[in-house]
Short mmCIF file of C-alpha atoms in Angstrom, two decimals:
data_model
loop_
_atom_site.label_atom_id
_atom_site.label_comp_id
_atom_site.label_asym_id
_atom_site.label_seq_id
_atom_site.Cartn_x
_atom_site.Cartn_y
_atom_site.Cartn_z
CA MET G 47 -9.53 -32.60 16.09
CA PRO G 48 -6.20 -31.08 16.83
CA PRO G 49 -3.21 -33.29 16.19
CA LYS G 50 -1.60 -35.25 18.93
CA PRO G 51 2.02 -34.83 19.61
CA LYS G 52 4.17 -37.19 17.49
CA LEU G 53 5.72 -39.01 20.35
CA GLN G 54 2.21 -39.55 21.88
CA LEU G 55 1.08 -41.07 18.62
CA ASP G 56 4.03 -43.28 18.29
CA LYS G 57 3.81 -44.49 21.89
CA GLY G 58 0.07 -45.37 21.48
CA ALA G 59 0.88 -47.36 18.27
CA TRP G 60 3.60 -49.69 19.83
CA GLN G 61 3.04 -49.56 23.67
CA TRP G 62 1.24 -52.84 23.71
CA ALA G 63 4.50 -54.47 22.29
CA GLU G 64 6.21 -54.17 25.55
CA THR G 65 3.85 -56.55 27.26
CA THR G 66 2.55 -58.68 24.58
CA ASP G 67 4.23 -61.90 23.50
CA HIS G 68 4.39 -62.37 19.67
CA THR G 69 2.17 -65.46 19.90
CA GLN G 70 -0.54 -63.31 21.37
CA VAL G 71 -0.66 -60.60 18.71
CA THR G 72 -4.14 -60.00 17.47
CA ASP G 73 -5.80 -58.03 14.77
CA GLU G 74 -6.40 -55.31 17.24
CA HIS G 75 -2.78 -54.96 17.96
CA VAL G 76 -2.07 -54.77 14.19
CA LYS G 77 -4.65 -52.07 13.83
CA ARG G 78 -2.89 -50.12 16.56
CA ALA G 79 0.46 -50.50 14.91
CA TYR G 80 -1.03 -49.14 11.72
CA ARG G 81 -3.00 -46.53 13.74
CA LEU G 82 -6.29 -47.69 12.37
CA ASN G 83 -7.69 -47.29 15.91
CA LEU G 84 -7.40 -43.57 15.72
CA PRO G 85 -10.62 -41.58 15.39
CA THR G 86 -11.38 -39.80 12.18
CA CYS G 87 -10.32 -36.01 12.19
CA VAL G 88 -13.45 -33.83 11.66
CA LYS G 89 -13.29 -32.00 8.30
CA GLY G 90 -11.86 -28.64 8.67
CA ALA G 91 -10.71 -29.16 12.33
CA CYS G 92 -6.98 -29.36 11.78
CA LYS G 93 -5.01 -26.37 10.53
CA ARG G 94 -2.22 -28.79 9.60
CA ASN G 95 -2.44 -32.33 8.50
CA CYS G 96 -1.97 -34.86 11.27
CA LYS G 97 0.78 -36.97 9.75
CA GLY G 98 0.43 -39.73 12.33
CA ASN G 99 -3.37 -40.37 11.70
CA PRO G 100 -4.02 -42.10 8.38
CA PHE G 101 -7.63 -40.84 8.73
CA CYS G 102 -6.78 -37.06 8.85
CA LEU G 103 -7.43 -35.66 5.40
CA ASN G 104 -7.46 -32.03 6.41
CA SER G 105 -5.07 -29.44 4.87
CA LEU G 106 -4.13 -31.58 1.70
CA GLY G 107 -5.93 -29.26 -0.72
CA GLU G 108 -9.38 -30.45 -0.20
CA LYS G 109 -10.74 -27.24 0.98
CA SER G 110 -11.74 -25.85 -2.40
CA TRP G 111 -13.58 -29.00 -3.18
CA PHE G 112 -16.06 -28.42 -0.45
CA GLN G 113 -16.58 -24.78 -0.89
CA PRO G 114 -19.79 -23.56 -2.68
CA LEU G 115 -19.16 -23.69 -6.40
CA ASP G 116 -19.77 -20.25 -8.00
CA GLU G 117 -19.53 -20.43 -11.69
CA SER G 118 -19.74 -16.68 -11.94
CA LYS G 119 -16.32 -16.45 -10.49
CA LEU G 120 -14.63 -18.31 -13.38
CA GLN G 121 -12.58 -16.19 -15.53
CA THR G 122 -14.63 -15.70 -18.75
CA TYR G 123 -12.86 -12.54 -20.20
CA ASP G 124 -11.45 -13.20 -23.62
CA HIS G 125 -7.91 -11.66 -23.60
CA ASN G 126 -7.99 -11.79 -27.31
CA GLU G 127 -10.29 -8.60 -26.94
CA ASP G 128 -7.10 -6.92 -26.12
CA ARG G 129 -5.80 -7.80 -29.59
CA ARG G 130 -5.52 -5.13 -32.18
CA GLN G 131 -7.88 -5.55 -34.90
CA GLU G 132 -6.74 -5.48 -38.52
CA GLY G 133 -6.68 -2.02 -39.96
CA HIS G 134 -7.45 -0.37 -36.51
CA PHE G 135 -5.19 2.07 -34.84
CA VAL G 136 -3.65 1.50 -31.28
CA GLY G 137 -4.83 3.24 -28.27
CA LEU G 138 -3.03 4.64 -25.16
CA LYS G 139 -3.79 3.69 -21.69
CA ASN G 140 -4.80 6.50 -19.33
CA LEU G 141 -2.31 6.34 -16.44
CA GLY G 142 -4.33 8.79 -14.41
CA ALA G 143 -5.02 12.36 -15.46
CA THR G 144 -2.88 11.60 -18.55
CA CYS G 145 -5.63 11.76 -21.13
CA TYR G 146 -4.32 15.10 -22.57
CA VAL G 147 -0.81 13.73 -22.99
CA ASN G 148 -2.49 10.79 -24.98
CA THR G 149 -4.24 13.30 -27.29
CA PHE G 150 -0.94 15.00 -28.10
CA LEU G 151 0.88 11.73 -28.60
CA GLN G 152 -1.74 10.59 -31.12
CA LEU G 153 -1.69 13.99 -32.80
CA TRP G 154 2.04 14.02 -33.37
CA PHE G 155 2.19 10.33 -34.38
CA HIS G 156 -0.34 11.18 -37.15
CA ASN G 157 1.88 13.94 -38.40
CA PRO G 158 3.97 12.36 -41.23
CA ALA G 159 6.92 14.72 -40.90
CA VAL G 160 7.04 14.37 -37.04
CA ARG G 161 6.80 10.56 -37.31
CA LYS G 162 9.57 10.45 -40.03
CA ALA G 163 11.87 12.53 -37.79
CA ILE G 164 11.31 10.43 -34.67
CA TYR G 165 11.92 7.21 -36.84
CA ALA G 166 15.07 8.75 -38.27
CA TRP G 167 16.46 9.91 -35.00
CA ARG G 168 19.31 7.72 -33.62
CA ASP G 169 20.64 7.44 -30.13
CA PRO G 170 24.43 7.14 -30.19
CA ALA G 171 24.22 4.49 -27.43
CA LEU G 172 21.42 2.47 -29.23
CA PRO G 173 22.39 -1.24 -29.64
CA THR G 174 22.55 -2.65 -33.17
CA GLU G 175 20.06 -5.33 -32.02
CA TYR G 176 17.52 -5.70 -29.36
CA TYR G 177 18.55 -7.54 -26.23
CA ALA G 178 16.36 -8.77 -23.32
CA GLY G 179 15.86 -5.87 -20.88
CA TRP G 180 16.83 -3.05 -23.18
CA LYS G 181 14.78 0.17 -22.70
CA PRO G 182 15.22 3.74 -24.12
CA ASP G 183 16.38 6.45 -21.65
CA SER G 184 15.68 9.63 -23.42
CA ILE G 185 12.62 11.53 -24.53
CA CYS G 186 13.19 10.97 -28.19
CA GLY G 187 14.05 7.30 -27.59
CA HIS G 188 10.74 6.81 -25.65
CA LEU G 189 8.80 8.59 -28.26
CA GLN G 190 10.45 6.26 -30.93
CA VAL G 191 9.32 3.18 -29.03
CA ILE G 192 5.85 4.64 -28.43
CA PHE G 193 5.45 5.55 -32.11
CA ALA G 194 6.81 1.92 -33.05
CA LEU G 195 4.29 0.34 -30.85
CA LEU G 196 1.46 2.51 -32.13
CA GLN G 197 2.37 1.32 -35.67
CA GLY G 198 3.52 -2.19 -35.11
CA SER G 199 1.97 -3.54 -31.90
CA ILE G 200 -0.60 -6.33 -31.87
CA ARG G 201 -2.19 -4.94 -28.78
CA SER G 202 -5.21 -2.73 -28.95
CA LYS G 203 -3.64 -0.39 -26.39
CA ILE G 204 -0.21 0.33 -25.03
CA CYS G 205 1.25 2.09 -22.17
CA MET G 206 3.56 5.15 -22.26
CA THR G 207 4.79 5.00 -18.60
CA GLY G 208 8.36 5.13 -19.72
CA LEU G 209 7.91 8.70 -21.21
CA LEU G 210 6.54 9.93 -17.95
CA THR G 211 9.78 8.82 -16.19
CA VAL G 212 11.96 10.95 -18.35
CA THR G 213 10.04 14.24 -18.42
CA SER G 214 8.89 16.30 -15.50
CA LEU G 215 6.32 18.24 -17.63
CA VAL G 216 3.41 16.05 -17.36
CA PRO G 217 2.33 16.24 -13.57
CA TYR G 218 2.72 19.92 -13.50
CA GLN G 219 1.22 21.39 -16.67
CA ASP G 220 -2.27 21.76 -18.02
CA ALA G 221 -2.93 20.69 -21.59
CA GLN G 222 -2.07 23.98 -23.28
CA GLU G 223 1.08 24.51 -21.35
CA PHE G 224 2.12 20.98 -22.04
CA SER G 225 1.75 21.40 -25.73
CA LYS G 226 3.99 24.47 -25.76
CA LEU G 227 6.76 23.08 -23.43
CA PHE G 228 6.83 19.63 -24.97
CA LEU G 229 7.35 20.82 -28.45
CA HIS G 230 10.31 23.03 -27.39
CA VAL G 231 11.88 20.23 -25.39
CA LEU G 232 11.49 17.91 -28.46
CA GLU G 233 12.90 20.49 -30.82
CA SER G 234 15.92 20.81 -28.63
CA ALA G 235 16.30 17.02 -28.36
CA LEU G 236 16.16 16.45 -32.08
CA SER G 237 18.22 19.36 -33.01
CA GLY G 238 21.33 17.78 -31.34
CA ASN G 239 21.05 14.59 -33.46
CA THR G 240 23.41 14.33 -36.42
CA THR G 241 21.10 12.07 -38.38
CA LEU G 242 18.63 14.71 -38.98
CA THR G 243 19.34 17.26 -41.67
CA GLU G 244 16.50 19.69 -40.89
CA ASN G 245 14.54 21.02 -37.82
CA VAL G 246 11.25 19.27 -38.26
CA ILE G 247 9.57 20.94 -35.45
CA GLU G 248 10.43 24.45 -36.74
CA ASN G 249 9.48 23.42 -40.24
CA GLN G 250 6.10 22.02 -39.24
CA PHE G 251 4.98 24.39 -36.45
CA CYS G 252 6.93 27.57 -36.41
CA GLY G 253 5.60 30.77 -38.12
CA SER G 254 6.54 34.26 -37.62
CA TYR G 255 4.92 37.71 -37.11
CA VAL G 256 5.97 41.31 -36.31
CA TYR G 257 4.95 43.74 -33.75
CA VAL G 258 4.52 46.99 -35.79
CA THR G 259 4.32 50.17 -33.76
CA GLU G 260 3.54 53.56 -35.41
CA CYS G 261 4.17 56.80 -33.72
CA GLN G 262 1.10 59.06 -34.01
CA ASN G 263 3.37 62.23 -33.97
CA CYS G 264 5.91 61.47 -36.53
CA LYS G 265 4.46 58.53 -38.31
CA SER G 266 7.51 56.51 -38.04
CA GLN G 267 7.20 52.69 -37.73
CA SER G 268 9.26 50.18 -35.69
CA GLU G 269 9.22 46.50 -36.07
CA ARG G 270 9.98 43.77 -33.67
CA PRO G 271 9.92 40.30 -35.18
CA ALA G 272 8.79 37.23 -33.22
CA THR G 273 8.17 33.47 -33.80
CA PHE G 274 5.31 31.32 -32.80
CA TYR G 275 4.54 27.69 -32.64
CA GLU G 276 0.81 28.29 -32.04
CA LEU G 277 -1.49 31.23 -31.81
CA ASP G 278 -3.32 32.01 -28.66
CA LEU G 279 -6.80 33.23 -29.66
CA ASN G 280 -9.21 34.93 -27.45
CA ILE G 281 -12.80 33.47 -27.73
CA ARG G 282 -14.51 35.61 -25.02
CA GLY G 283 -17.14 37.56 -26.87
CA HIS G 284 -16.52 35.92 -30.11
CA SER G 285 -18.66 33.24 -31.95
CA THR G 286 -16.37 32.48 -34.89
CA LEU G 287 -12.70 31.56 -35.43
CA ALA G 288 -12.41 34.34 -37.96
CA ALA G 289 -13.53 36.90 -35.29
CA SER G 290 -10.97 35.54 -32.84
CA ILE G 291 -8.08 35.78 -35.45
CA LYS G 292 -9.23 39.39 -36.18
CA ASP G 293 -9.08 40.11 -32.54
CA PHE G 294 -5.56 38.73 -32.23
CA LEU G 295 -4.45 40.99 -35.10
CA GLN G 296 -6.44 44.02 -33.88
CA GLU G 297 -4.79 47.34 -33.50
CA GLU G 298 -3.92 48.39 -30.04
CA LYS G 299 -3.66 52.07 -28.86
CA LEU G 300 -0.78 53.04 -26.67
CA GLU G 301 -1.91 56.10 -24.70
CA GLY G 302 -1.75 57.62 -21.34
CA ASP G 303 0.47 55.70 -18.91
CA ASN G 304 1.07 53.25 -21.75
CA GLN G 305 2.49 55.62 -24.15
CA TYR G 306 5.20 54.52 -26.70
CA MET G 307 8.81 55.78 -26.39
CA CYS G 308 9.58 56.89 -29.93
CA ASN G 309 13.16 56.89 -30.90
CA VAL G 310 12.59 59.48 -33.61
CA CYS G 311 10.71 61.99 -31.45
CA ASN G 312 13.05 61.01 -28.61
CA SER G 313 9.99 61.31 -26.24
CA LYS G 314 6.96 59.24 -25.36
CA GLN G 315 4.06 59.52 -27.73
CA ASN G 316 0.60 58.11 -28.57
CA ALA G 317 1.05 55.24 -30.83
CA LYS G 318 -0.70 52.30 -32.54
CA ARG G 319 0.55 48.66 -32.37
CA ALA G 320 -0.56 45.73 -34.17
CA ILE G 321 0.60 42.10 -35.03
CA ARG G 322 1.19 41.33 -38.71
CA LEU G 323 1.57 37.73 -39.89
CA ARG G 324 4.53 37.30 -42.08
CA ARG G 325 4.94 33.52 -42.56
CA LEU G 326 2.65 30.67 -41.60
CA PRO G 327 3.70 27.21 -40.77
CA ALA G 328 2.84 23.96 -42.49
CA VAL G 329 0.81 22.95 -39.47
CA LEU G 330 -1.07 25.82 -37.83
CA ASN G 331 -1.86 25.23 -34.10
CA LEU G 332 -4.72 27.50 -32.91
CA GLN G 333 -5.03 27.47 -29.20
CA LEU G 334 -8.56 28.59 -28.22
CA LEU G 335 -8.17 30.33 -24.80
CA ARG G 336 -11.01 28.53 -23.27
CA PHE G 337 -9.36 28.53 -19.74
CA VAL G 338 -8.98 32.04 -18.48
CA PHE G 339 -8.01 33.48 -15.01
CA ASP G 340 -10.99 34.83 -13.07
CA LYS G 341 -9.67 37.82 -11.05
CA ASN G 342 -12.62 37.83 -8.75
CA LYS G 343 -12.47 34.08 -7.93
CA GLY G 344 -8.73 33.99 -7.93
CA HIS G 345 -8.47 30.86 -10.15
CA LYS G 346 -9.03 29.72 -13.80
CA LYS G 347 -12.52 29.16 -15.13
CA LYS G 348 -13.61 27.55 -18.37
CA LEU G 349 -15.41 29.46 -21.07
CA SER G 350 -18.14 27.23 -22.43
CA SER G 351 -19.42 29.36 -25.23
CA PHE G 352 -19.62 28.00 -28.78
CA ILE G 353 -17.07 28.87 -31.45
CA GLN G 354 -17.67 28.16 -35.15
CA PHE G 355 -14.70 27.00 -37.27
CA PRO G 356 -14.42 25.99 -40.94
CA GLU G 357 -13.14 22.67 -42.64
CA THR G 358 -11.18 24.94 -44.91
CA LEU G 359 -9.43 27.99 -43.52
CA ASP G 360 -8.15 30.78 -45.68
CA MET G 361 -5.49 32.67 -43.84
CA SER G 362 -4.48 34.93 -46.82
CA PRO G 363 -6.58 37.93 -45.70
CA PHE G 364 -4.79 37.78 -42.45
CA LEU G 365 -1.21 37.73 -43.87
CA GLN G 366 0.87 40.92 -44.16
CA ASP G 367 1.02 40.65 -47.97
CA ASN G 368 -2.48 39.06 -48.11
CA GLY G 369 -0.75 35.97 -49.57
CA LYS G 370 -0.74 37.23 -53.10
CA GLY G 371 0.50 34.95 -55.74
CA THR G 372 0.55 31.90 -53.47
CA ASP G 373 -1.82 29.29 -52.13
CA HIS G 374 0.17 28.92 -48.84
CA GLY G 375 -2.75 30.60 -46.96
CA LEU G 376 -5.20 27.66 -47.62
CA TYR G 377 -5.54 25.20 -44.74
CA GLU G 378 -7.72 22.18 -44.05
CA LEU G 379 -8.86 21.04 -40.64
CA ALA G 380 -6.68 18.25 -39.42
CA ALA G 381 -7.58 17.82 -35.72
CA VAL G 382 -10.01 19.25 -33.01
CA LEU G 383 -8.82 18.68 -29.27
CA ILE G 384 -11.75 18.62 -26.87
CA HIS G 385 -11.97 19.18 -23.17
CA ARG G 386 -15.16 17.72 -21.80
CA GLY G 387 -15.94 19.07 -18.44
CA PRO G 388 -17.48 22.04 -16.73
CA THR G 389 -14.40 23.43 -14.95
CA ALA G 390 -10.71 24.11 -15.76
CA TYR G 391 -9.59 21.63 -13.18
CA SER G 392 -11.55 18.58 -14.07
CA GLY G 393 -12.89 16.87 -17.06
CA HIS G 394 -11.55 14.62 -19.82
CA TYR G 395 -9.52 15.24 -22.94
CA ILE G 396 -10.36 13.72 -26.46
CA ALA G 397 -8.80 14.20 -29.83
CA HIS G 398 -10.49 14.14 -33.21
CA ILE G 399 -7.89 13.52 -35.81
CA ARG G 400 -8.21 13.26 -39.59
CA GLU G 401 -5.98 10.52 -40.99
CA GLN G 402 -3.97 11.99 -43.86
CA GLU G 403 -3.63 8.94 -46.32
CA ILE G 404 -7.39 8.14 -46.63
CA GLY G 405 -8.90 11.35 -45.15
CA SER G 406 -11.03 9.58 -42.63
CA TRP G 407 -11.78 11.08 -39.16
CA TYR G 408 -11.14 9.19 -35.95
CA LYS G 409 -11.96 9.91 -32.36
CA PHE G 410 -9.12 9.07 -30.01
CA ASN G 411 -10.39 8.55 -26.50
CA ASP G 412 -7.41 6.95 -24.45
CA GLU G 413 -7.83 3.23 -25.21
CA GLU G 414 -10.94 3.56 -27.37
CA ILE G 415 -10.65 4.60 -30.91
CA GLU G 416 -13.69 5.23 -33.01
CA LYS G 417 -13.86 5.83 -36.89
CA MET G 418 -16.34 8.50 -38.04
CA ASN G 419 -18.84 7.72 -40.65
CA ASN G 420 -18.22 8.94 -44.32
CA ARG G 421 -14.99 10.60 -43.59
CA LYS G 422 -16.93 13.36 -41.69
CA LEU G 423 -16.06 15.11 -38.39
CA GLU G 424 -18.62 14.21 -35.67
CA LEU G 425 -18.12 15.89 -32.39
CA GLY G 426 -21.03 13.88 -30.89
CA LYS G 427 -21.74 13.51 -27.23
CA GLU G 428 -18.68 15.45 -26.05
CA GLU G 429 -20.81 18.57 -27.04
CA ASP G 430 -23.40 17.62 -24.62
CA ASN G 431 -24.18 19.90 -21.80
CA LEU G 432 -22.57 18.78 -18.45
CA GLU G 433 -23.56 19.66 -14.90
CA GLY G 434 -22.31 23.09 -14.05
CA GLY G 435 -21.76 24.03 -17.79
CA SER G 436 -23.28 26.53 -19.93
CA SER G 437 -26.98 25.89 -21.13
CA GLU G 438 -26.43 27.71 -24.42
CA LYS G 439 -27.84 25.98 -27.42
CA ALA G 440 -25.66 24.94 -30.24
CA PRO G 441 -25.97 27.46 -33.19
CA LYS G 442 -26.96 26.41 -36.73
CA VAL G 443 -23.81 26.25 -38.96
CA SER G 444 -23.42 26.41 -42.75
CA LYS G 445 -22.08 23.43 -44.60
CA GLY G 446 -18.32 23.11 -44.26
CA TYR G 447 -18.37 24.50 -40.82
CA HIS G 448 -18.50 23.03 -37.27
CA SER G 449 -19.35 24.39 -33.89
CA SER G 450 -17.91 23.46 -30.44
CA ARG G 451 -18.36 24.52 -26.93
CA ASN G 452 -15.51 22.29 -25.70
CA ALA G 453 -12.84 22.59 -28.44
CA TYR G 454 -9.64 24.19 -26.99
CA MET G 455 -7.26 23.56 -29.80
CA LEU G 456 -7.79 23.42 -33.46
CA VAL G 457 -5.03 22.10 -35.94
CA TYR G 458 -5.08 23.06 -39.57
CA ARG G 459 -2.68 21.53 -42.16
CA ARG G 460 -1.62 23.46 -45.39
CA LYS G 461 -3.75 22.22 -48.15
CA ASN G 462 -2.19 19.92 -50.76
CA GLN G 463 0.73 19.40 -48.44
CA GLU G 464 2.48 16.07 -49.35
CA GLY G 465 3.75 13.82 -46.60
CA ARG G 466 4.65 10.11 -46.98
CA LEU G 467 3.86 8.09 -43.78
CA SER G 468 7.11 6.50 -42.55
CA LEU G 469 7.42 2.72 -42.97
CA TYR G 470 7.96 0.48 -40.07
CA SER G 471 11.26 -0.68 -41.50
CA ASP G 472 12.48 2.90 -41.13
CA LEU G 473 12.93 2.18 -37.42
CA PRO G 474 16.13 0.96 -35.80
CA ALA G 475 16.60 -2.69 -35.52
CA ALA G 476 16.64 -2.49 -31.64
CA VAL G 477 13.37 -0.65 -31.61
CA ARG G 478 11.73 -3.16 -34.06
CA GLY G 479 13.17 -5.92 -31.78
CA TYR G 480 11.57 -4.34 -28.71
CA VAL G 481 8.20 -4.34 -30.43
CA ASP G 482 8.56 -7.94 -31.60
CA ASN G 483 9.45 -8.84 -28.02
CA ASP G 484 6.42 -6.97 -26.61
CA ASN G 485 4.17 -8.77 -29.22
CA GLN G 486 5.63 -12.12 -28.09
CA GLU G 487 4.94 -11.26 -24.46
CA PHE G 488 1.40 -10.49 -25.27
CA GLU G 489 0.98 -13.72 -27.17
CA ASN G 490 2.38 -15.66 -24.24
CA TYR G 491 0.10 -13.76 -21.83
CA VAL G 492 -2.99 -14.53 -23.84
CA SER G 493 -2.03 -18.26 -24.06
CA GLU G 494 -1.29 -18.37 -20.22
CA GLN G 495 -4.59 -16.91 -19.45
CA LEU G 496 -6.37 -19.15 -21.85
CA HIS G 497 -4.64 -22.05 -20.07
CA VAL G 498 -5.84 -20.78 -16.64
CA GLN G 499 -9.27 -20.39 -17.82
CA VAL G 500 -9.32 -23.94 -19.24
CA SER G 501 -7.74 -25.35 -15.97
CA ASP G 502 -10.42 -23.38 -13.88
CA ARG G 503 -13.17 -24.63 -16.06
CA ASP G 504 -11.85 -28.21 -15.90
CA PHE G 505 -11.57 -27.93 -12.07
CA PHE G 506 -15.10 -26.62 -11.87
CA ASN G 507 -16.37 -29.47 -14.06
CA GLN G 508 -14.24 -31.86 -12.03
CA CYS G 509 -15.80 -30.67 -8.82
CA ASN G 510 -19.37 -31.08 -10.12
CA ARG G 511 -18.65 -34.73 -11.24
CA PRO G 512 -20.43 -37.08 -8.93
CA SER G 513 -17.52 -39.53 -9.03
CA TYR G 514 -15.16 -37.03 -7.51
CA LYS G 515 -17.65 -35.88 -4.88
CA VAL G 516 -18.29 -39.64 -3.95
CA LEU G 517 -14.51 -40.11 -3.65
CA LEU G 518 -14.11 -37.35 -1.11
CA ILE G 519 -17.43 -38.50 0.86
CA ILE G 520 -16.03 -41.94 0.97
CA CYS G 521 -12.63 -40.67 2.18
CA TYR G 522 -14.24 -38.84 4.98
CA PHE G 523 -16.62 -41.49 6.09
CA VAL G 524 -14.58 -44.55 5.58
CA LYS G 525 -13.55 -44.74 9.14
CA PHE G 526 -17.14 -44.38 10.31
CA GLN G 527 -18.27 -47.26 8.13
CA TYR G 528 -15.26 -49.38 8.92
CA ASN G 529 -15.95 -49.08 12.66
CA ARG G 530 -19.43 -50.43 12.07
CA ASN G 531 -18.08 -53.42 10.22
CA LEU G 532 -19.64 -52.42 6.90
CA PRO G 533 -18.09 -54.04 3.82
CA ILE G 534 -15.71 -51.35 2.87
CA ILE G 535 -12.37 -52.41 1.40
CA MET G 536 -9.56 -49.94 2.32
CA THR G 537 -6.35 -49.22 0.47
CA TRP G 538 -3.29 -47.07 1.30
CA VAL G 539 -2.17 -44.22 -0.85
CA THR G 540 0.71 -41.83 -0.17
CA THR G 541 -0.14 -38.44 1.48
CA GLN G 542 1.77 -36.78 -1.47
CA TRP G 543 -0.16 -38.52 -4.03
CA LEU G 544 -3.43 -37.62 -2.46
CA SER G 545 -2.36 -33.92 -2.10
CA ASN G 546 -1.20 -33.78 -5.69
CA TRP G 547 -4.46 -35.16 -6.89
CA LEU G 548 -6.56 -32.86 -4.89
CA SER G 549 -4.60 -30.03 -6.21
CA SER G 550 -4.81 -31.10 -9.94
CA PRO G 551 -7.24 -34.03 -10.59
CA SER G 552 -6.73 -33.78 -14.40
CA SER G 553 -3.00 -34.58 -14.13
CA TRP G 554 -2.98 -37.37 -11.64
CA GLU G 555 -0.64 -40.32 -11.84
CA LYS G 556 -1.26 -43.96 -11.06
CA VAL G 557 -1.04 -44.93 -7.47
CA THR G 558 2.23 -47.04 -6.63
CA ASN G 559 3.29 -48.08 -3.11
CA LYS G 560 6.14 -50.28 -4.12
CA ILE G 561 8.82 -48.39 -2.19
CA PHE G 562 6.78 -48.66 1.15
CA LYS G 563 6.26 -52.45 0.92
CA CYS G 564 7.96 -55.01 3.25
CA PRO G 565 9.55 -58.25 1.93
CA HIS G 566 5.98 -59.88 2.39
CA GLY G 567 4.45 -57.37 0.05
CA LYS G 568 2.74 -55.50 2.82
CA LEU G 569 2.89 -51.92 3.98
CA ARG G 570 5.81 -51.29 6.38
CA ALA G 571 4.30 -50.06 9.64
CA ASP G 572 7.02 -47.45 10.04
CA ASP G 573 5.81 -45.77 6.76
CA VAL G 574 2.28 -45.22 7.94
CA VAL G 575 3.14 -41.54 8.80
CA LYS G 576 3.59 -41.08 5.01
CA MET G 577 0.27 -42.66 3.96
CA LYS G 578 -3.41 -42.13 4.30
CA CYS G 579 -6.16 -44.87 4.43
CA ILE G 580 -8.99 -44.37 2.08
CA SER G 581 -11.66 -46.71 0.36
CA LYS G 582 -10.38 -48.67 -2.70
CA GLU G 583 -13.67 -48.06 -4.27
CA GLY G 584 -13.03 -44.32 -4.08
CA VAL G 585 -9.54 -44.76 -5.67
CA ASN G 586 -10.85 -46.85 -8.52
CA GLN G 587 -13.42 -44.11 -9.31
#
């Protein structure tokens, strides 16, 4: 029932005192003073508790006790599942179309030279020790923290949100553009640091070639040198990596409207132009141009044709001097970057990376990381045909070769290249402190969630115990039984105690009403508004 105004309840409790002599006070008058004559509020009828009615038990926290109990809603997820397993790598969360960024971060983290440079980099404003709230504010600083977490975190997956806040490249570039631009941004950021003695990006990824143009009239040659961080290889019409490399180096004829201006002849002449590789980098990035512009449709499309590539790549035949006298032309496959999807504007990015120390292959799929069997590259389901994709069957390949319809980048590492993986201790103290703090936050979170689950389970079990259900039933029907003169012994408890108990039965305190007693050891009538009347049997249970 809706609560009566306070003045009305007070008046009803003591109005009889104005016309009744003290010698004529009866039990009925006492009941009115203690408001035991008031009707019981129907369960759920009051939005707020009626403070003046000792029989109103609404809005005290009892609602959840009377709702249907659904055990399936209890939290059962074990947050220790988010804990990194010993010997496993750490994954990266997908923040929404950032899977291609995750693949490159894992790729660079597993490059010993890049990791060493990132660990050695020092921010001039870096504190000597970590303090609460410290965060990096630069690209290199965020990479340092991400790499530190990838090595030292106890989480199975981490978030790289901070990196996205300091670079504008991510939302506006596709995977191939991002790789090029980010390496240049990173090179610029690292080169300005006094703690680094070499340009690691240049040393690792930069090669050189020359455009050689030969005049067909005077046979003179001109050369224009250029550097590259990756080779863009056309795969249209080719089925092997070797064929794509040959196409890249193929001689081009300059004729007709495209004639060459010869400085020797001092006139335009027919000419031949070709690219000649002079120096190859330690890590050879080969971009397979799988996403090409379709002039007829006015947008990019994906080429889903298979391309074969070897585990060991000999680049000597493609070098200007044929690599004579050196083994610098021999490379071993280090990573395969996959785009799984039928179009250039949708799909998912995955990286297969060969870990350098042991030589095992791993598949990095955002949060999920899978180790391949027997140290062998297994492209697996990402080569399955998807709706809208090519139905071409995978060709048979020789031993030591692989074939893919979805690979868009191949990474080769120079064979027998030495590279010590950086130690966690090489990181700045502040960054190590950041990781330690993050690990502690994870431990606290797991502990808190476990406590919540235990509390929820305890509450569920409490609600299913007959004694508690009996208590509430007695609480709600005590007035009905009392009015019928049934042998029910009542007692008073404070409203606050009852509310606390309903909210947390497992942490209840002993009932005490001493502060509300009069000199005669009875409840003061003025304190009825702070009390509720329930059965003593229910309290004892």
